Short mmCIF file of C-alpha atoms in Angstrom, two decimals:
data_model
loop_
_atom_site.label_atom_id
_atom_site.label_comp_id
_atom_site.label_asym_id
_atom_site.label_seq_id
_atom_site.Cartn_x
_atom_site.Cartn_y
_atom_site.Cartn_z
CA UNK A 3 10.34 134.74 52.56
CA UNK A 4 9.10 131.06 53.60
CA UNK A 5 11.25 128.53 51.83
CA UNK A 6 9.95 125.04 52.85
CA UNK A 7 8.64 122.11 50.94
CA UNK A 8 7.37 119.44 52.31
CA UNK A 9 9.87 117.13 54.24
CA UNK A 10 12.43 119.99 54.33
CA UNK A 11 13.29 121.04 58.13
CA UNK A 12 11.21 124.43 59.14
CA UNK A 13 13.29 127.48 59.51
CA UNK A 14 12.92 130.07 62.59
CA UNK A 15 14.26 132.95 62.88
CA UNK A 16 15.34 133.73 66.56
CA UNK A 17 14.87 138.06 67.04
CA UNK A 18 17.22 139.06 69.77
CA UNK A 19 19.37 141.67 71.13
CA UNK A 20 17.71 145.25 70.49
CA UNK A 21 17.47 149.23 71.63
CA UNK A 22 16.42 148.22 75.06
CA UNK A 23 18.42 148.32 78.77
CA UNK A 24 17.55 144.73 78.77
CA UNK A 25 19.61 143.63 75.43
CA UNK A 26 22.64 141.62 77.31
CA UNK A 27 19.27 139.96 79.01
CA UNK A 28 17.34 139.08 75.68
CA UNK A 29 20.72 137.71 74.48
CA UNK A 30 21.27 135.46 77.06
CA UNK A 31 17.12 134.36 76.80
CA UNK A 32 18.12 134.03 72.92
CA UNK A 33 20.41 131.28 73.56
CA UNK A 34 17.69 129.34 75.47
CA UNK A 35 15.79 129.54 72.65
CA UNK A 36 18.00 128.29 69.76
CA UNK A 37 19.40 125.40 71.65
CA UNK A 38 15.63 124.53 72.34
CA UNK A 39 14.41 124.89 68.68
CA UNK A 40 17.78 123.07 67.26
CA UNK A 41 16.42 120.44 70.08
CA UNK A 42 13.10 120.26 68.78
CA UNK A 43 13.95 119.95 65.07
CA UNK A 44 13.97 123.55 63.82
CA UNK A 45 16.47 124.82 61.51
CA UNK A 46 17.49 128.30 63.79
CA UNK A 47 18.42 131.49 61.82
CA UNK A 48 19.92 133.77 64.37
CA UNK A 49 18.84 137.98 63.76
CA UNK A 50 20.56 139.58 66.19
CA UNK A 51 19.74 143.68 66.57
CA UNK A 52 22.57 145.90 67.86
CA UNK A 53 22.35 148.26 70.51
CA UNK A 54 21.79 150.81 67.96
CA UNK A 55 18.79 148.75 66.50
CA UNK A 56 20.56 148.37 63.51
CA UNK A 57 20.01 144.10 62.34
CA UNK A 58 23.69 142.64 62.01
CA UNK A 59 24.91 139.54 60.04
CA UNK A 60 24.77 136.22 60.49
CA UNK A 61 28.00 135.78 61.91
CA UNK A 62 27.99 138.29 64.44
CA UNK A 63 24.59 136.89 65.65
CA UNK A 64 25.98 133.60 65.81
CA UNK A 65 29.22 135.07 67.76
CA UNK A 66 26.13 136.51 69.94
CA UNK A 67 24.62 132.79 70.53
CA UNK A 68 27.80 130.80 70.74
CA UNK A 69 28.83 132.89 74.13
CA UNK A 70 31.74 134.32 72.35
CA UNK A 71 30.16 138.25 72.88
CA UNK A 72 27.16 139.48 75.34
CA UNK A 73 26.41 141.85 73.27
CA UNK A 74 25.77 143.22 69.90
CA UNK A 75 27.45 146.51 69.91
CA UNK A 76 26.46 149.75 67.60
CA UNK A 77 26.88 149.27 64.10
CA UNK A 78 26.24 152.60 63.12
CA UNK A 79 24.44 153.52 59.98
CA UNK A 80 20.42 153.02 59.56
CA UNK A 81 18.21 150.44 60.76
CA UNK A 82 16.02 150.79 58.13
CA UNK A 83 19.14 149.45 55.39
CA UNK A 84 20.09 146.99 57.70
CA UNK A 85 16.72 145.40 57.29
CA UNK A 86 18.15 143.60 54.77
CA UNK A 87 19.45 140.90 57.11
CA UNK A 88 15.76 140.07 57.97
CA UNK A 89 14.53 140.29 54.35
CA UNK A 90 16.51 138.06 52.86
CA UNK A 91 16.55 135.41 55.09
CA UNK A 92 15.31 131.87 54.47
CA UNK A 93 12.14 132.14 57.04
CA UNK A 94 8.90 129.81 57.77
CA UNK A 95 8.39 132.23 61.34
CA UNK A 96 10.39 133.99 63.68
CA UNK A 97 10.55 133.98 67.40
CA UNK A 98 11.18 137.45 68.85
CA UNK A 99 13.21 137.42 72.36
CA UNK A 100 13.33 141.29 72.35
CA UNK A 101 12.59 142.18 75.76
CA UNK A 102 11.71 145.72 76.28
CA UNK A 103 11.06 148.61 74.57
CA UNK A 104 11.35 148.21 70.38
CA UNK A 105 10.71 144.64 70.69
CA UNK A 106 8.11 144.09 73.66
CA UNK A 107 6.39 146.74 73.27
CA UNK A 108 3.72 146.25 69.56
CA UNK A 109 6.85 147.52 67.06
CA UNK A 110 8.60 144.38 66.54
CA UNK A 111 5.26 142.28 65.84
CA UNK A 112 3.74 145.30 63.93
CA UNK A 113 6.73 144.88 61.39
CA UNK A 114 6.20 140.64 61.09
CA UNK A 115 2.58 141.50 60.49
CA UNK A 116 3.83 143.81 57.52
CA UNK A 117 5.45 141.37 56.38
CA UNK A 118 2.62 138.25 56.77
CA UNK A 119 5.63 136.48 58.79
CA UNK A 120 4.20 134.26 61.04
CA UNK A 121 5.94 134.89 64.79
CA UNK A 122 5.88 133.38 68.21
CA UNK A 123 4.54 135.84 70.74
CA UNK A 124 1.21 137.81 70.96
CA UNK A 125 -0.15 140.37 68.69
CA UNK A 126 0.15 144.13 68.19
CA UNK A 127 -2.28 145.45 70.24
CA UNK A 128 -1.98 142.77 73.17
CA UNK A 129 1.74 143.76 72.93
CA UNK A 130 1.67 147.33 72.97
CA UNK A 131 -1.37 147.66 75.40
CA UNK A 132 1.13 145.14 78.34
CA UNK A 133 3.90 147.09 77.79
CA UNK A 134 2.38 150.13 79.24
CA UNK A 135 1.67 149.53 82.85
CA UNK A 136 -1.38 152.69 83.11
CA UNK A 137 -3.09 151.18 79.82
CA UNK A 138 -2.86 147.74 81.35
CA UNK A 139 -4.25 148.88 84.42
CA UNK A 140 -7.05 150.15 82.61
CA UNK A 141 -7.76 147.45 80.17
CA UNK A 142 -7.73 144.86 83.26
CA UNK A 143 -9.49 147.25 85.94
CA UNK A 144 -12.48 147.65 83.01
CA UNK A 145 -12.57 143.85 82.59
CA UNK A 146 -13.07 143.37 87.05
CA UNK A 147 -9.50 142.29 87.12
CA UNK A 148 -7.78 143.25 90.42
CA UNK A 149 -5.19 146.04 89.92
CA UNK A 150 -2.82 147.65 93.27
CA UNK A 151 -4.41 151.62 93.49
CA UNK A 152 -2.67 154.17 91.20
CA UNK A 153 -2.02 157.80 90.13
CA UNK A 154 -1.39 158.63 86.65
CA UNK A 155 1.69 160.89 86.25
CA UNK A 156 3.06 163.00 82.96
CA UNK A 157 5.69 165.17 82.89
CA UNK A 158 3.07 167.78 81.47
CA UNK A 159 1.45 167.71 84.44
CA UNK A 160 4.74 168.34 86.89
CA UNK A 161 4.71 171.66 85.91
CA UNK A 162 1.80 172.18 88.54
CA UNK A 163 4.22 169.77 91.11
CA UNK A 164 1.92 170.70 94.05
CA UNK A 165 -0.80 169.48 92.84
CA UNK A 166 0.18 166.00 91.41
CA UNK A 167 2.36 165.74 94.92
CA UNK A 168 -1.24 166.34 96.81
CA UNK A 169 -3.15 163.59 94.49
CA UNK A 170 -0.37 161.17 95.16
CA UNK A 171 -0.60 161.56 99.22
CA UNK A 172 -3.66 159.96 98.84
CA UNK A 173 -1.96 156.72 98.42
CA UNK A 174 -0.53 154.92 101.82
CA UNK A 175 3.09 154.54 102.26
CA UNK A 176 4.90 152.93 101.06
CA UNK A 177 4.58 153.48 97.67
CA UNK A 178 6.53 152.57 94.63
CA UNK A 179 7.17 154.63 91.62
CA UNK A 180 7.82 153.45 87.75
CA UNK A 181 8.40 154.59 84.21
CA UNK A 182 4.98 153.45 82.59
CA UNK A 183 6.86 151.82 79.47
CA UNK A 184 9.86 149.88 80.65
CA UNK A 185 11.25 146.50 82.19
CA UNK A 186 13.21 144.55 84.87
CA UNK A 187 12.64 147.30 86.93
CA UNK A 188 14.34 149.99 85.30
CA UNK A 189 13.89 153.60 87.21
CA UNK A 190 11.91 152.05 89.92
CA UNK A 191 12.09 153.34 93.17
CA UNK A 192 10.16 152.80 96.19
CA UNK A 193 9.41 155.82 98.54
CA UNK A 194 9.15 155.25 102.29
CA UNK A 195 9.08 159.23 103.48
CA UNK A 196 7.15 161.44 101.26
CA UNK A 197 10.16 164.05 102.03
CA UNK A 198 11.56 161.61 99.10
CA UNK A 199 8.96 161.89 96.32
CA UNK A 200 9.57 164.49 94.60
CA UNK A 201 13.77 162.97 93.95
CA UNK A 202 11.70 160.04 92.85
CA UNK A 203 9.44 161.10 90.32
CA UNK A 204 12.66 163.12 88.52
CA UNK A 205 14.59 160.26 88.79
CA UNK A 206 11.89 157.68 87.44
CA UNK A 207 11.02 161.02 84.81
CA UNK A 208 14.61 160.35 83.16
CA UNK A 209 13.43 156.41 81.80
CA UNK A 210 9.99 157.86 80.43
CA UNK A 211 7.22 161.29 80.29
CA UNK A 212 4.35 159.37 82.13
CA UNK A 213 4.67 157.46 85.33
CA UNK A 214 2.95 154.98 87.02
CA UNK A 215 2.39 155.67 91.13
CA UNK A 216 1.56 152.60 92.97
CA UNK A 217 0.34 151.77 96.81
CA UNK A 218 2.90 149.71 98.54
CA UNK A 219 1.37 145.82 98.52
CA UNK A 220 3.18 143.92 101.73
CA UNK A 221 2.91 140.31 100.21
CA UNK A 222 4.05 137.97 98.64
CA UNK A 223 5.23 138.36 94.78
CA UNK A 224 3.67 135.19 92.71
CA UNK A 225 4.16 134.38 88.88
CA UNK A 226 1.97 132.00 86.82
CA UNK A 227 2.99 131.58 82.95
CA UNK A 228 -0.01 131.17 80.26
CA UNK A 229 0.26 129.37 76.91
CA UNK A 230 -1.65 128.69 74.37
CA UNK A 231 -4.15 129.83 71.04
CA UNK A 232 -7.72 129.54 71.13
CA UNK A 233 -7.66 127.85 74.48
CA UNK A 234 -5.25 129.64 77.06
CA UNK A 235 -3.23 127.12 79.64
CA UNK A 236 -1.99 127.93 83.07
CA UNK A 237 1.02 126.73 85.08
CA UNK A 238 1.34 126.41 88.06
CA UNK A 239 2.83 129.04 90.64
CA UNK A 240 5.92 130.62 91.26
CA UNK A 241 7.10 132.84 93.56
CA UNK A 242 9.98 135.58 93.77
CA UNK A 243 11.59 136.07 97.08
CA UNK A 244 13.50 139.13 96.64
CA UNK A 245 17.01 139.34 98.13
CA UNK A 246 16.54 142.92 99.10
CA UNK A 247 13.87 145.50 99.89
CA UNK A 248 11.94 144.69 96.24
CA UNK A 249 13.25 142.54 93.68
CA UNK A 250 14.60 145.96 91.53
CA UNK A 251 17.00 145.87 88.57
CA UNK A 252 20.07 144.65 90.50
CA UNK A 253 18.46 141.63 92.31
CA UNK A 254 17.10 140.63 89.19
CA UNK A 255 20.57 140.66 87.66
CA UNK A 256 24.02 142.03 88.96
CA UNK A 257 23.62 140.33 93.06
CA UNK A 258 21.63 136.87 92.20
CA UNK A 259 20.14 137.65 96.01
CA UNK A 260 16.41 136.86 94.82
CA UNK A 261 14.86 133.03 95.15
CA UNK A 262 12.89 131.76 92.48
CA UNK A 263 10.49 129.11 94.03
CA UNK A 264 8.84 127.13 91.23
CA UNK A 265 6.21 125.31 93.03
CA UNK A 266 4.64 128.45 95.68
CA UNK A 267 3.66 127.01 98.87
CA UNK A 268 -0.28 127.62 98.34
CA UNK A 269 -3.43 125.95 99.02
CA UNK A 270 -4.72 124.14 96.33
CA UNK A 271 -7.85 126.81 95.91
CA UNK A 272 -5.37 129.66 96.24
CA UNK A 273 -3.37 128.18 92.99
CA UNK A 274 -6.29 127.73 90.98
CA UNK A 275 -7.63 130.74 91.83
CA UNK A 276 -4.41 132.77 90.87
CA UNK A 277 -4.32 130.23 87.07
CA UNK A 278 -8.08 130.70 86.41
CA UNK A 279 -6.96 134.59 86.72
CA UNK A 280 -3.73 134.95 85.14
CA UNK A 281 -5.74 133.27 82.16
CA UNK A 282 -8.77 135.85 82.36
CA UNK A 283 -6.00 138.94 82.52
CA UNK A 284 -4.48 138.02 79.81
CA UNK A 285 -7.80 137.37 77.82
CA UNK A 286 -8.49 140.90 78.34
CA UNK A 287 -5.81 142.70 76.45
CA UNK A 288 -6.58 140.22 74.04
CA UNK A 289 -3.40 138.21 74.26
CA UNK A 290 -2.13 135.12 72.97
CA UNK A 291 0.66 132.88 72.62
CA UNK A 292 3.28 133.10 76.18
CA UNK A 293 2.85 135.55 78.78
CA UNK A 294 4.11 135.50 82.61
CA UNK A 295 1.15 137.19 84.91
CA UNK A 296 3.07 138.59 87.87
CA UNK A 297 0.63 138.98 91.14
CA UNK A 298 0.78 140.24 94.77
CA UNK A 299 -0.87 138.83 97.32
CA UNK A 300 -1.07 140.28 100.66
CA UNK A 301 -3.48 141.11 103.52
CA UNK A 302 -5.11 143.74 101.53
CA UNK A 303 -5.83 141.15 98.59
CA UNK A 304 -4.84 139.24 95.31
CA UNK A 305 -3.47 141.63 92.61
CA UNK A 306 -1.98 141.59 88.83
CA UNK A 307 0.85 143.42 88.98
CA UNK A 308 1.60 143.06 85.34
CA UNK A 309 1.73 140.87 82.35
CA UNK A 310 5.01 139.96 80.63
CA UNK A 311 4.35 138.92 77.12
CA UNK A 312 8.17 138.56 76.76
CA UNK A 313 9.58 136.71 79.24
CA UNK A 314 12.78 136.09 80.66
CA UNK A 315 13.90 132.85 78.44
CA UNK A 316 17.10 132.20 79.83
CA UNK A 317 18.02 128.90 81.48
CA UNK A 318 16.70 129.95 85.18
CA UNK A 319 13.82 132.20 84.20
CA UNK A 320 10.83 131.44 85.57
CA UNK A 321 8.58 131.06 82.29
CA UNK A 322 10.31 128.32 80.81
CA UNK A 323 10.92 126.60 84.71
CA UNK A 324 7.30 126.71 85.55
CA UNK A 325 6.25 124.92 82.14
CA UNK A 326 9.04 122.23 82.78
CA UNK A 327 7.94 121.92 86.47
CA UNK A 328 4.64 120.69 84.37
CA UNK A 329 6.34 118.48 82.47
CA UNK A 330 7.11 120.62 79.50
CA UNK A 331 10.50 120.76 78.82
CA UNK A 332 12.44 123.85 77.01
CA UNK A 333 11.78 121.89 73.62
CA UNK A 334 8.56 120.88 73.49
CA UNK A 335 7.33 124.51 74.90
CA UNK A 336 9.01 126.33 71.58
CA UNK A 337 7.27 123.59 69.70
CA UNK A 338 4.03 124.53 71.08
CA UNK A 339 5.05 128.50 70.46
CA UNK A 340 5.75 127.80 67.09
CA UNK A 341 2.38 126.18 66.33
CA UNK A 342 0.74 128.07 67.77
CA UNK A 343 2.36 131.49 65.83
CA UNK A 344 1.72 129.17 62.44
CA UNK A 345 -1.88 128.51 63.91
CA UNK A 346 -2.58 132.38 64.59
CA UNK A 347 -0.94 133.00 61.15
CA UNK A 348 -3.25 130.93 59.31
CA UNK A 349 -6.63 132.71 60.76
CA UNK A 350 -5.08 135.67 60.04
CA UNK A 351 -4.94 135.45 56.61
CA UNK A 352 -8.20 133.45 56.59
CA UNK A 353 -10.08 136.45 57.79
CA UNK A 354 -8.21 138.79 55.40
CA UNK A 355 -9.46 136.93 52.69
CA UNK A 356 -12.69 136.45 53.88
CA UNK A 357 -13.06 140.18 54.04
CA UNK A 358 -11.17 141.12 50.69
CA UNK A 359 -14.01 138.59 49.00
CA UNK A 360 -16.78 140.33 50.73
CA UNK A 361 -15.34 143.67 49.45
CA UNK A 362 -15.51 141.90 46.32
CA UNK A 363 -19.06 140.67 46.25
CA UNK A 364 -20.42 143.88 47.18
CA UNK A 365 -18.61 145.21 44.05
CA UNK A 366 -20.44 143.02 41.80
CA UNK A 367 -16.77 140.89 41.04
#
């Protein structure tokens, strides 16, 4: 699948579109991306995925990219066949923009590992173990990261609704309930009377089977972006000032009501306080590559709220505007993905051969 020699221009594959609610989203971030890697030298390959995950041609993904559609509608037929499009093309890496489930989630990067393709982004595990905000609230509460107070919620156990509506009350209004695999706030709701909660936990049950029951944090919401391999980097802060109650789905998107601040008005201590932990929470999922730490700080303390290992990439997201704030413009910051990936890559299959040849040794070879 890689097809340079030396002095020929590197080719990257730009992943977008995909199963998710957020696909008009990762198509918009996808554009970002090309024009940054076409600025930076790359030779783009565009591989967009319908709404039906099925991968489509080149031509429709570049219909995608150009503006002239906002979205890559059903195909119809099977993913799996349509695989094709990915196979056979002329690929040194790939950088997936798949925000959401089947992209953000482990799948997308457990299929690149299959196929030793080196891609931007960090690994399965890291992936897999962000996506799902009870698993990341374990992983980071076990490694003395700061997490807002929780209950754990299946639709298993709503079949005893009593009970799992008496473990919840332990929690101070307000409180916020969300789908435990999901993004840009889909199914969230926040529940002021607990005459509400049970309407809320059937409504967020429709978007996944296990939920996610937060404490209310009154605060401020900050954002930090990490980058790097082997050695992590921080930004600097942003912060989100919602437009409405919480910055849900629709001030995120559909209203444009929400401020994005990319230099937070915080003492100096406060900022490198919040960088020194975005880096250690991501560090302990094991995560490399880009990721955007979202925090809340408030009266009752300095929390990660989650980590984004997919950012927003479009042209006012605040991943790609903190790194420019830092002097990083939307080119050199793919350029530094894309080592990185090829980097990563390389130890990869280091250590696989490294352990194939001990497997050898021990077999007398």
């Amino acid at each position: 699948m890689t097809t340079t020699s030396p002095g020929q221009k590197m080719h990257v594959g730009v992943v977008f579109g995909g199963r998710s609610v957020e696909h008009k989203v990762s198509v918009v971030s996808a554009r970002t991306v090309a024009a940054a890697l076409d600025e930076a030298g790359y030779g783009v390959v565009p591989l967009g995925i319908a709404q039906d995950g099925c991968w489509v041609e080149r031509g429709a993904s570049e219909r995608a990219l150009s503006g002239e559609v906002d979205a890559l509608s059903p195909v119809g037929g099977r993913p799996a066949a349509s695989l094709r499009h990915l196979l056979e093309a002329p690929l040194d890496a790939v950088f997936p923009i798949v925000h959401g489930t089947w992209g953000e989630d482990g799948t997308l990067q457990g299929l690149f590992e299959t196929l030793d393709l080196p891609y931007v982004g960090t690994g399965v595990a890291s992936s897999a173990v962000c996506m799902d905000k009870a698993l990341a609230k374990q992983v980071l509460s076990a490694n003395s990261v700061p997490v807002v107070d929780y209950e754990l919620v299946t639709r298993r156990q709503m079949a005893d609704s009593e009970a799992v509506l008496e473990r919840i009350r332990r929690l101070p209004l307000p409180i916020f309930v969300k789908p435990c695999v999901g993004g840009s706030s889909v199914g969230v709701v926040k529940v002021t009377a607990w005459e509400d909660l049970h309407s809320a936990l059937d409504f967020a049950l429709r978007f996944d089977d296990r939920l996610v029951v937060e404490q209310g944090i009154d605060g401020r919401e900050l954002e930090c972006a990490v980058l790097g391999y082997g050695e992590l980097r921080a930004s600097g802060i942003g912060e989100i000032v919602p437009g409405k109650d919480f910055y849900d789905y629709a001030d995120k998107y559909l209203e444009d009501g929400a401020q994005l601040i990319h230099r937070a008005d915080l003492p100096a201590e406060r900022s490198e306080e919040l960088r020194a932990l975005a880096i250690r929470a991501f560090e302990a999922t094991d995560g490399w590559g880009m990721a955007r730490v979202d925090f809340l700080l408030g009266d009752a303390g300095l929390f990660v709220n989650e980590i984004n290992t997919l950012p927003g990439f479009t042209a006012i997201s605040m991943y790609p505007k903190l790194w420019e704030a830092e002097g990083l413009p939307p080119a050199a910051l793919v350029d530094r993905l894309v080592e990185a990936a090829l980097r990563r890559h390389r130890d990869r299959r280091r250590l696989d051969e490294g352990i194939k040849g001990w497997i050898t040794e021990l077999a007398g070879g």
